[in-house]
Short mmCIF file of C-alpha atoms and ligand atoms in Angstrom, two decimals:
data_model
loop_
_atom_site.label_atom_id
_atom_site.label_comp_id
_atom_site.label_asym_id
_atom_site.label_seq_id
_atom_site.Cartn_x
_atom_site.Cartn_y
_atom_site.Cartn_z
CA UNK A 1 -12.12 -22.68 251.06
CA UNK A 2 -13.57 -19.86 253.42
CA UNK A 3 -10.27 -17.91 253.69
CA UNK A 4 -9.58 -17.23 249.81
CA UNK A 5 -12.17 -15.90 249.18
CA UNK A 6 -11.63 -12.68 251.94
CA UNK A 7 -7.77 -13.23 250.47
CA UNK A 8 -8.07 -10.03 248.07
CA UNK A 9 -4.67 -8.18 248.86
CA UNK A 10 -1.24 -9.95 249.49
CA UNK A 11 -0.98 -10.64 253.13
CA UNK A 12 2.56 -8.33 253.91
CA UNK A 13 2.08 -8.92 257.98
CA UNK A 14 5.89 -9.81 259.59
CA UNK A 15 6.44 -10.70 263.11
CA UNK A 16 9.32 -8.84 264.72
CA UNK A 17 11.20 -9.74 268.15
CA UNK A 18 11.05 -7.29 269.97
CA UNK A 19 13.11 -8.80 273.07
CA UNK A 20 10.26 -8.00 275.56
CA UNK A 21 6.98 -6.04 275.37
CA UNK A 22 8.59 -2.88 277.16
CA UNK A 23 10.85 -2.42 274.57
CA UNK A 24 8.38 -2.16 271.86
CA UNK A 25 6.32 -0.04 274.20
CA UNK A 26 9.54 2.06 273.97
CA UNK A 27 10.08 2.11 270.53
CA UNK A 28 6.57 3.08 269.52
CA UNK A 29 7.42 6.90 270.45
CA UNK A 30 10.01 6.46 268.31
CA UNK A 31 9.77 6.03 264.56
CA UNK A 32 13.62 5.93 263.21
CA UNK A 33 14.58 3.69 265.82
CA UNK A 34 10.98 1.58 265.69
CA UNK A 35 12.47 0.93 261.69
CA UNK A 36 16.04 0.40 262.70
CA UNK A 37 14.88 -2.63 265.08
CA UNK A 38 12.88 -3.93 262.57
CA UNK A 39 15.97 -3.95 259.89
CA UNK A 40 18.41 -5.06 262.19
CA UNK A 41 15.49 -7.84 263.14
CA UNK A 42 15.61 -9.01 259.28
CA UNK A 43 19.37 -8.50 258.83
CA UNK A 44 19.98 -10.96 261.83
CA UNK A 45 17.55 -13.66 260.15
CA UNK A 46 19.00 -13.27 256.71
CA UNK A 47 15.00 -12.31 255.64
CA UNK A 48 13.84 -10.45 252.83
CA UNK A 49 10.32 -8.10 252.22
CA UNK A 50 8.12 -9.01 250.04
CA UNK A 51 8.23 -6.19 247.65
CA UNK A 52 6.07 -5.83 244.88
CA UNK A 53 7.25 -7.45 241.63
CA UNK A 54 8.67 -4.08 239.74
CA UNK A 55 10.89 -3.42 243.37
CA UNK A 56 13.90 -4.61 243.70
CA UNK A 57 13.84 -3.67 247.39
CA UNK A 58 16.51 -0.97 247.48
CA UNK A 59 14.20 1.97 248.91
CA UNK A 60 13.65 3.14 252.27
CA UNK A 61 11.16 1.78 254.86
CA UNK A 62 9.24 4.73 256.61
CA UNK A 63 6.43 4.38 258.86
CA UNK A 64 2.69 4.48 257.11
CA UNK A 65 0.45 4.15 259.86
CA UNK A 66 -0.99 2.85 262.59
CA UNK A 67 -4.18 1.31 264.64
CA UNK A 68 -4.94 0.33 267.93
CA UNK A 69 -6.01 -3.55 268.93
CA UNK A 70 -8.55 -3.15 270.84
CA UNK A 71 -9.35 -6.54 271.94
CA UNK A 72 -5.86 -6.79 273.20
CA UNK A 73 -5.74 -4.13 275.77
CA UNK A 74 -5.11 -1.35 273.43
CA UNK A 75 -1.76 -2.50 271.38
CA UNK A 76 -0.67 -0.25 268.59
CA UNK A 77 0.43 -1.87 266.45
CA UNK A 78 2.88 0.40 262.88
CA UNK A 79 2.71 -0.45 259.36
CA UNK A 80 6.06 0.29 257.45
CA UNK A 81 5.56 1.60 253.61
CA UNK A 82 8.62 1.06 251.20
CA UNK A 83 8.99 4.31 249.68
CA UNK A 84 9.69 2.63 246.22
CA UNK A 85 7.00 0.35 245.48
CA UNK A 86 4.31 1.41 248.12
CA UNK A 87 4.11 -2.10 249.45
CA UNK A 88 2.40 -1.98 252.96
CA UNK A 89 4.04 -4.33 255.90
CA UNK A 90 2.07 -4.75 259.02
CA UNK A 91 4.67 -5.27 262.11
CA UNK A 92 3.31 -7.47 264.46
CA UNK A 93 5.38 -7.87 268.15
CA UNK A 94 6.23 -11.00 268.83
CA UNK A 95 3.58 -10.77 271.81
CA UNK A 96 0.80 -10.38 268.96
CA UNK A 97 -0.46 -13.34 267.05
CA UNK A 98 -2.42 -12.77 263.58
CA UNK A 99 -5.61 -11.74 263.65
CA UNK A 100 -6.36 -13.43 267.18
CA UNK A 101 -7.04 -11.72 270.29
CA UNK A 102 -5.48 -14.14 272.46
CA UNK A 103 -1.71 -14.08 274.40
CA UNK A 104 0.71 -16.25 272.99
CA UNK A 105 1.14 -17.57 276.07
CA UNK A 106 -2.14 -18.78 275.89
CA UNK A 107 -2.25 -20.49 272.46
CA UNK A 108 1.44 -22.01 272.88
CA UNK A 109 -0.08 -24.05 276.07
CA UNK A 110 -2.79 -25.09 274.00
CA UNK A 111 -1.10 -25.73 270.78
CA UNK A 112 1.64 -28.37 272.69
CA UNK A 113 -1.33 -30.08 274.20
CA UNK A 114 -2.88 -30.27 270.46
CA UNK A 115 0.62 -31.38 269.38
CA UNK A 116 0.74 -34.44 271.53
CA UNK A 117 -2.30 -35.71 270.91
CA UNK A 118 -4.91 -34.31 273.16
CA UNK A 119 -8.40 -33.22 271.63
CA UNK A 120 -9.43 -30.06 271.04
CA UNK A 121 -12.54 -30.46 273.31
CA UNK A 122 -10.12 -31.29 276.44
CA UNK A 123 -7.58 -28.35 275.57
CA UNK A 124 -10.72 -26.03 275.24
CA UNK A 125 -11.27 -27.34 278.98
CA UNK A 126 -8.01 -26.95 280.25
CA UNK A 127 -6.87 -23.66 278.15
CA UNK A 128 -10.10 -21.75 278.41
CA UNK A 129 -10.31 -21.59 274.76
CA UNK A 130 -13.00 -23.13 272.86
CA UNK A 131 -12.69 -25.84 270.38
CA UNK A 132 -13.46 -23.72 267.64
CA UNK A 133 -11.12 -21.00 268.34
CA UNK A 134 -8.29 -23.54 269.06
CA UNK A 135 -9.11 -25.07 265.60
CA UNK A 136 -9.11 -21.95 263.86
CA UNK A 137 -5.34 -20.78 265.42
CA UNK A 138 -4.46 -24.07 264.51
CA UNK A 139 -5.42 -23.75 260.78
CA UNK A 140 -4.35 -19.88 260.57
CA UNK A 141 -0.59 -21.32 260.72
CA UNK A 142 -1.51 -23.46 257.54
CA UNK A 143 -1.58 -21.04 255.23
CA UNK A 144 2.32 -20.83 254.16
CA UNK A 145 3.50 -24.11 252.37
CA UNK A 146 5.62 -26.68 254.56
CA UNK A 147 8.49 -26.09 251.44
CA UNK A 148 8.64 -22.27 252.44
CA UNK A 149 9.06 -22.94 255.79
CA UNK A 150 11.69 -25.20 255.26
CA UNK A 151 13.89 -23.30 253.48
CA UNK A 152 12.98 -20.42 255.54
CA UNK A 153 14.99 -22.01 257.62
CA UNK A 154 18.15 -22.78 255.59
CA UNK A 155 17.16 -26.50 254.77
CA UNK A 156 17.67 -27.74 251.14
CA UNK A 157 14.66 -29.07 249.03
CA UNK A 158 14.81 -32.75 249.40
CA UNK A 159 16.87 -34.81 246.53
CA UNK A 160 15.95 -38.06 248.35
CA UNK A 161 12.04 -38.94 250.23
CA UNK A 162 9.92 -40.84 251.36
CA UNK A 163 6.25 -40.54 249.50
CA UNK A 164 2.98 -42.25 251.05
CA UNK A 165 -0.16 -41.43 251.09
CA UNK A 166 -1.92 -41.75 254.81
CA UNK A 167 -5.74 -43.22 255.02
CA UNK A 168 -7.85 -41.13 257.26
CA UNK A 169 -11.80 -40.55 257.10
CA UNK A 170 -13.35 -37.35 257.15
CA UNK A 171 -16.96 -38.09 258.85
CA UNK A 172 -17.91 -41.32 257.17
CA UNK A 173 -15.97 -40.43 254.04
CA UNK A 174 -11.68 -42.41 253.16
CA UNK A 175 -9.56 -39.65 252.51
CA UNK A 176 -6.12 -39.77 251.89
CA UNK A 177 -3.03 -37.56 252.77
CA UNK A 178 -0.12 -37.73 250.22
CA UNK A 179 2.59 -37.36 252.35
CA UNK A 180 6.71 -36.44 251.56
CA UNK A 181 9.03 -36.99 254.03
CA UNK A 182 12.69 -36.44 254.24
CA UNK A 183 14.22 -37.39 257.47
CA UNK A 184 12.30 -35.83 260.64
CA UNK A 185 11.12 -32.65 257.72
CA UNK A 186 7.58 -33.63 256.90
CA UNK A 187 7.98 -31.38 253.14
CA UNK A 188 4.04 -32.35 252.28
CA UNK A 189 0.85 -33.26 253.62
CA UNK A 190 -2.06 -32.94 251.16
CA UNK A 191 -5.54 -33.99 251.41
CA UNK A 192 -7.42 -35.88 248.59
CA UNK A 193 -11.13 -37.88 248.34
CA UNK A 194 -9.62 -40.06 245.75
CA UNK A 195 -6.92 -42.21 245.70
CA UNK A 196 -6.18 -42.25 241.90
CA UNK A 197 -3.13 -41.30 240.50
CA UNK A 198 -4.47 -38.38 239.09
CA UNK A 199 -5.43 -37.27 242.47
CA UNK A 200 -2.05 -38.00 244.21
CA UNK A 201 -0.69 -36.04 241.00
CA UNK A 202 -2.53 -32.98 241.71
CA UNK A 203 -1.89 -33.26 245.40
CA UNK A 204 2.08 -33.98 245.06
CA UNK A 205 2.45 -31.15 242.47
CA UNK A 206 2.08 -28.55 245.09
CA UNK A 207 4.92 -29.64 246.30
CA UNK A 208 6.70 -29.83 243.03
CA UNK A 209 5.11 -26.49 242.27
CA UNK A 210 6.78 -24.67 245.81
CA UNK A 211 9.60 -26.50 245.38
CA UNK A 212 10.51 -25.22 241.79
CA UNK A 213 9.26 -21.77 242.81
CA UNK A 214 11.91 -21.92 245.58
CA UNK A 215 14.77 -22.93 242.74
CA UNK A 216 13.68 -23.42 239.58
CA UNK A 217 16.87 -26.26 238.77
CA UNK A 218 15.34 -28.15 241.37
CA UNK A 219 15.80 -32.08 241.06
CA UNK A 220 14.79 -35.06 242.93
CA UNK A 221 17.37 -38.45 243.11
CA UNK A 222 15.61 -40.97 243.94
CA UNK A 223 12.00 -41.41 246.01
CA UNK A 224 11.27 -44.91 248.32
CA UNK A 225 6.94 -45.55 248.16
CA UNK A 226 5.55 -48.99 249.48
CA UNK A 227 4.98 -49.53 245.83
CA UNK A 228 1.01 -48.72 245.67
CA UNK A 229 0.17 -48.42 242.13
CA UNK A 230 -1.06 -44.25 242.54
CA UNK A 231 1.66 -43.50 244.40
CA UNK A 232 4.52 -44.79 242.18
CA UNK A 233 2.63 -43.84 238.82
CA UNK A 234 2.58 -40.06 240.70
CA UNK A 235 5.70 -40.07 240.77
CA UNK A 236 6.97 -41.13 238.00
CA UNK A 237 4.73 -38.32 236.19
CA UNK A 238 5.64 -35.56 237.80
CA UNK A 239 9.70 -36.53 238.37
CA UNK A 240 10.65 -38.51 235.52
CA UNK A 241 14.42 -38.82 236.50
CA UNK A 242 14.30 -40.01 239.62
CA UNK A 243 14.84 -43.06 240.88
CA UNK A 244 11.78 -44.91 242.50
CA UNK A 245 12.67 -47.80 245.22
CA UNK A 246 10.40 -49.70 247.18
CA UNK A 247 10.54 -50.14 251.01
CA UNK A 248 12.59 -53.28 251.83
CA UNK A 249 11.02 -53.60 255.05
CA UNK A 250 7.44 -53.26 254.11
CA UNK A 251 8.77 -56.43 251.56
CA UNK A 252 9.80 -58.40 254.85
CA UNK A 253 6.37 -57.73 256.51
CA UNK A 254 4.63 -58.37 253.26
CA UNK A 255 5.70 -61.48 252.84
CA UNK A 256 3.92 -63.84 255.11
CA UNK A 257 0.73 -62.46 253.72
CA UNK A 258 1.82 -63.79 250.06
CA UNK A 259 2.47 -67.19 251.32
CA UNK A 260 -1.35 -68.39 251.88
CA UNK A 261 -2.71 -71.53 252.61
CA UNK A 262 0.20 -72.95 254.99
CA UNK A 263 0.72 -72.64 258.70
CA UNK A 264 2.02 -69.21 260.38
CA UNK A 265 5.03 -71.07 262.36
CA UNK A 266 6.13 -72.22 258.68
CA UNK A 267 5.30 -68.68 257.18
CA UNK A 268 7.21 -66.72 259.88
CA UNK A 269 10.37 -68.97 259.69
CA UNK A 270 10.75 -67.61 255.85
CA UNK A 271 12.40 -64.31 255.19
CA UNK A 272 13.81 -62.32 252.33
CA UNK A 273 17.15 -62.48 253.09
CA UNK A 274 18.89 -61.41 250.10
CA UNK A 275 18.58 -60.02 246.21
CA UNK A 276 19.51 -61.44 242.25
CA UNK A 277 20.10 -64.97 242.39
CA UNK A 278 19.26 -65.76 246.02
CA UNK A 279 15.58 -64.49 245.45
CA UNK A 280 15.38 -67.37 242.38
CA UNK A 281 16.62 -70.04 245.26
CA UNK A 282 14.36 -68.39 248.01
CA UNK A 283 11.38 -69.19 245.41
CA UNK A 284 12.86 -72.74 244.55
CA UNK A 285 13.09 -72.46 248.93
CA UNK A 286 9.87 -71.74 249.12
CA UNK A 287 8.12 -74.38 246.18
CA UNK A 288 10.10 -77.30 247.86
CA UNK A 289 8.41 -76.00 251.60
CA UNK A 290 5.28 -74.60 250.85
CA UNK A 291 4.39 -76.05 247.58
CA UNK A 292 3.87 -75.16 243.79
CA UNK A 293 1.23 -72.46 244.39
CA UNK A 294 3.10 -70.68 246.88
CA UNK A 295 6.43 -70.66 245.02
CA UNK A 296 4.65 -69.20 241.85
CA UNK A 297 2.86 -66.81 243.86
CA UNK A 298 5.77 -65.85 245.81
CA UNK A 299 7.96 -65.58 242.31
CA UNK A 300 5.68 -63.30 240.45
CA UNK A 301 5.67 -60.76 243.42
CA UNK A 302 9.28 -60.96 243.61
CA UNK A 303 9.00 -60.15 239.26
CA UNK A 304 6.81 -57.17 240.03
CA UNK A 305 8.66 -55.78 242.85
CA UNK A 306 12.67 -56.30 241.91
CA UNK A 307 13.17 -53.42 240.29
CA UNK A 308 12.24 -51.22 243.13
CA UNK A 309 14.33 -53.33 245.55
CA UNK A 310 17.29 -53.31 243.27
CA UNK A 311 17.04 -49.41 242.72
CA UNK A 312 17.30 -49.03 246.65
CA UNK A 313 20.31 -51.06 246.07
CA UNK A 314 21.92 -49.56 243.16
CA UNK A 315 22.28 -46.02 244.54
CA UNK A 316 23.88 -45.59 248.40
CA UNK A 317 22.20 -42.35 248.55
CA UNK A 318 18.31 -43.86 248.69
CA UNK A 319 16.47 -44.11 251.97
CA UNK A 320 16.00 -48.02 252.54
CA UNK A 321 12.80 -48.34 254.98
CA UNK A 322 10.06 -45.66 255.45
CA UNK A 323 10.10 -45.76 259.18
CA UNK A 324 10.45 -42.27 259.61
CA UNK A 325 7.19 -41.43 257.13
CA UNK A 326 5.41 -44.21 259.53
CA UNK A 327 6.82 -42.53 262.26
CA UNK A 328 5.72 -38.87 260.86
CA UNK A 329 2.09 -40.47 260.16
CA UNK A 330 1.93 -42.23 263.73
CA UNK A 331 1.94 -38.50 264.73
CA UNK A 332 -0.48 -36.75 262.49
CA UNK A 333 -2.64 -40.24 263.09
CA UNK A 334 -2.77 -39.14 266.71
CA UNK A 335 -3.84 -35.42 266.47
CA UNK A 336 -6.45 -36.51 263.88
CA UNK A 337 -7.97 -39.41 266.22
CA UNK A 338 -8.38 -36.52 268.69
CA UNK A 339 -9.79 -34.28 266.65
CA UNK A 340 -12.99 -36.17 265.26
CA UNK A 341 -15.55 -34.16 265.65
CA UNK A 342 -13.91 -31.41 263.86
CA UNK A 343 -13.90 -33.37 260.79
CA UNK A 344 -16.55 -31.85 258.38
CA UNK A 345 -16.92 -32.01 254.95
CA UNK A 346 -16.61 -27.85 254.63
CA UNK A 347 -13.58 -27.62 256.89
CA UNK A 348 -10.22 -26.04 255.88
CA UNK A 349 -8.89 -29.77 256.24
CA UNK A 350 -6.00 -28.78 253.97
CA UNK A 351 -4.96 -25.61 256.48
CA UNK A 352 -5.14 -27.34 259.15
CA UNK A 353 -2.92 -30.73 258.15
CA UNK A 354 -0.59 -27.87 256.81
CA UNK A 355 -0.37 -25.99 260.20
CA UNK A 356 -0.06 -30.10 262.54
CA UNK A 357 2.73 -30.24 259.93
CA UNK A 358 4.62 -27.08 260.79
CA UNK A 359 4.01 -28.25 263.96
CA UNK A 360 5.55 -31.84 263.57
CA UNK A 361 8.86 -29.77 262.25
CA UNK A 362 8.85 -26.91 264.58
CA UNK A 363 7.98 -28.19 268.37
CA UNK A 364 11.06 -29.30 270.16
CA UNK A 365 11.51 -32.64 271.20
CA UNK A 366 10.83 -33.31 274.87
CA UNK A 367 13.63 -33.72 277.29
CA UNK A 368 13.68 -37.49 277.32
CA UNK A 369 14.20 -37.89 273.27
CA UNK A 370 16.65 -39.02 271.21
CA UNK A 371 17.26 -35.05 270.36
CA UNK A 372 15.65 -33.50 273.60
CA UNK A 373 15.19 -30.01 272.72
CA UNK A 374 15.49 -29.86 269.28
CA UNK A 375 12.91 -30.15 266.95
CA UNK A 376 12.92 -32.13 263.63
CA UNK A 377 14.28 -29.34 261.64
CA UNK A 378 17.07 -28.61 263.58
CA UNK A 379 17.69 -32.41 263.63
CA UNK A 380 17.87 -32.21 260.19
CA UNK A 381 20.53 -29.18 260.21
CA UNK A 382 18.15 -26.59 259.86
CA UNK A 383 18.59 -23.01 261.38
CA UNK A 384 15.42 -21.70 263.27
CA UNK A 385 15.33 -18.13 264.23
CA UNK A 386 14.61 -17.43 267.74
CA UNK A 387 15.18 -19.85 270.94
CA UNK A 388 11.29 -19.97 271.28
CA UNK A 389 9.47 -22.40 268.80
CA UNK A 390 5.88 -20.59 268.67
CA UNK A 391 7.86 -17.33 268.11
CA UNK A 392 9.68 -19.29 264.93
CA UNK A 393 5.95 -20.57 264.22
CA UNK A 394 4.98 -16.83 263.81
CA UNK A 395 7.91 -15.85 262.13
CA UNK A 396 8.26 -18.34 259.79
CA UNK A 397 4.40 -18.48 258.59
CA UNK A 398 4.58 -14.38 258.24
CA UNK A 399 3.16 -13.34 255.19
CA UNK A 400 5.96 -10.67 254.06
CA UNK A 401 8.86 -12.33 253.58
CA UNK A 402 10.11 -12.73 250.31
ZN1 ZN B 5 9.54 -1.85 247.52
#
């Protein structure tokens, strides 16, 4: 992709809160208080630098330099050295986003329009930014992982998800986003061509990968799929303890389609309605109703599918139905619909599902909502830093945090 190739040094850029823009104004004349802002900004978050490796962090922060953004009206904007390793941070006020010459203001308008749904070409014509600019301040949030975010914000790696892949095209092309969901967190959302295992492998090991970096003991329980063949084979390569279940309600809404050749009235009035024995009468059900070919059919699904349904059953802990992946895909589905013509085969496709997924986590809820106000990861008992969610946005996907 485009951006790792200019990628040479680590990005160290941190977003501070500086309260309002006078302040920092202030502080810029300033340089021991300018630092003792920025440490009591990090102390207050619980956020470490990212030092290099031989540091352990214990030195003093003093300030390195400075340059002027032009573009935005002549903003200085300090860089902080640690006196130990010589590890650069760029500070950027919360009034500055990354590399863009835009307000915040600006972009937050447009990025809540993106957010629920509408296209880039009608934001560029209410936001006065162009479709292109709005899709690359989308995609420059989609560089951190959704797992660092996360537990950026005090959430613990998942033990039980959902895992689905999404079918989308890109131009004329099926693509697929492998998808983890736990709760209203959305923890993954890759992009492959394929959808072979080995694909979904590759894809769901990123996660596995940022997961593991974040605690290397890490674990998962159990993990509910809709049973597709990639998906569960995935799985069960890359976490061989846990236990895989399949979605009992995709089962209900599967079965009419398994019961062929008879009338819908007849198919409708049949429903799973319990496990063990009363599948084995349900089939016998089923033969006497809809005949011989129909109970067989209906029997060898319920062979291939049992043990999935039975380890949702053995362990209270599993998810039971993957409404809240379809409800996390519904979303994502929506923002890609709108965003069409943006689709091309050299995009940063991966950046910019990563950055609609911080998104998904991150916006609040609007005020008519179950949880008006709050977005998903606070739902899900998650801490987020500031009372402003494109501030947390710009915190949270800074580069020099450790
Ligand atoms: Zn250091």
């Amino acid at each position: 992709m485009r951006h790792t190739a200019c990628q040479t040094r680590e990005n160290r850029t941190i977003t501070v809160d500086f309260r309002n823009e006078a302040t920092y104004y202030q502080l810029l004349g300033d340089g021991k208080a300018f630092i003792e802002c920025v440490l009591a900004f990090l102390f207050a978050l619980g956020f470490q630098l990212k030092h290099k490796a031989t540091c352990g962090g214990g030195g003093c922060l003093t300030r390195h330099s400075h340059y002027v953004r032009v573009r935005l009206s002549g903003v200085t904007i300090w860089r902080l050295q640690c006196t130990t390793c010589r590890a650069v941070f760029t500070v950027l006020p919360h009034f500055v986003l990354r590399y863009r010459q835009r307000h915040p203001e600006v972009a937050r308008d447009a990025l809540v329009a993106t957010h629920g749904g509408l296209s880039l070409e009608l934001c560029a014509v209410l936001y006065h930014i162009s479709p292109m600019a709005l899709y690359r301040l989308v995609c420059a949030f989609g560089h951190h992982s959704l797992v660092t975010v996360l537990t950026r914000c005090g959430l613990s790696l998942p033990t039980y998800f959902l895992a689905d892949e999404k079918h989308s095209r890109c131009l004329t092309d099926k693509v697929y986003l492998p998808t983890i969901v736990q709760g209203r967190g959305l923890w993954h959302l890759g992009y492959t061509k394929e959808a072979s295992t080995a694909a979904f492998t590759q894809s769901y090991q990123e996660f596995q990968r940022a997961a593991l970096q974040q605690e290397p003991t890490y674990q998962v329980r159990g993990i509910l799929t809709d049973g597709f063949d990639s998906t569960t084979s995935s799985m069960r390569t890359l976490f061989p303890g846990a236990r895989l279940g399949n979605c009992l309600r995709h089962a209900l809404n599967k079965l009419p389609k398994k019961l062929v050749a008879i009338t819908s009235p007849v198919r409708k009035s049949l429903r799973v309605f319990a496990l063990g024995q009363r599948l084995r009468h349900f089939a016998d059900h089923v033969t006497q109703k809809a005949g011989v070919a129909n109970g067989e059919r209906v029997r060898r699904w319920f062979q291939e599918k049992k043990a999935g349904w039975y380890a949702v059953l053995a362990d209270p802990q599993m998810p039971v139905t993957s409404t809240l992946l379809d409800q996390a895909h519904n979303a994502i589905e929506r923002k890609l619909f709108a965003m069409k013509g943006f689709h091309h085969p050299k995009g940063s496709q991966q950046a910019f599902l990563r950055a609609l997924a911080h998104l998904y986590n991150l916006v609040p809820y609007q005020r008519r909502a179950q949880h008006a106000g709050q977005c998903g990861v606070e739902v899900e008992g998650g801490k987020v830093p500031t009372r402003d969610w494109l501030l947390h946005l710009q915190i949270l996907t800074s580069g020099g945090f450790r």
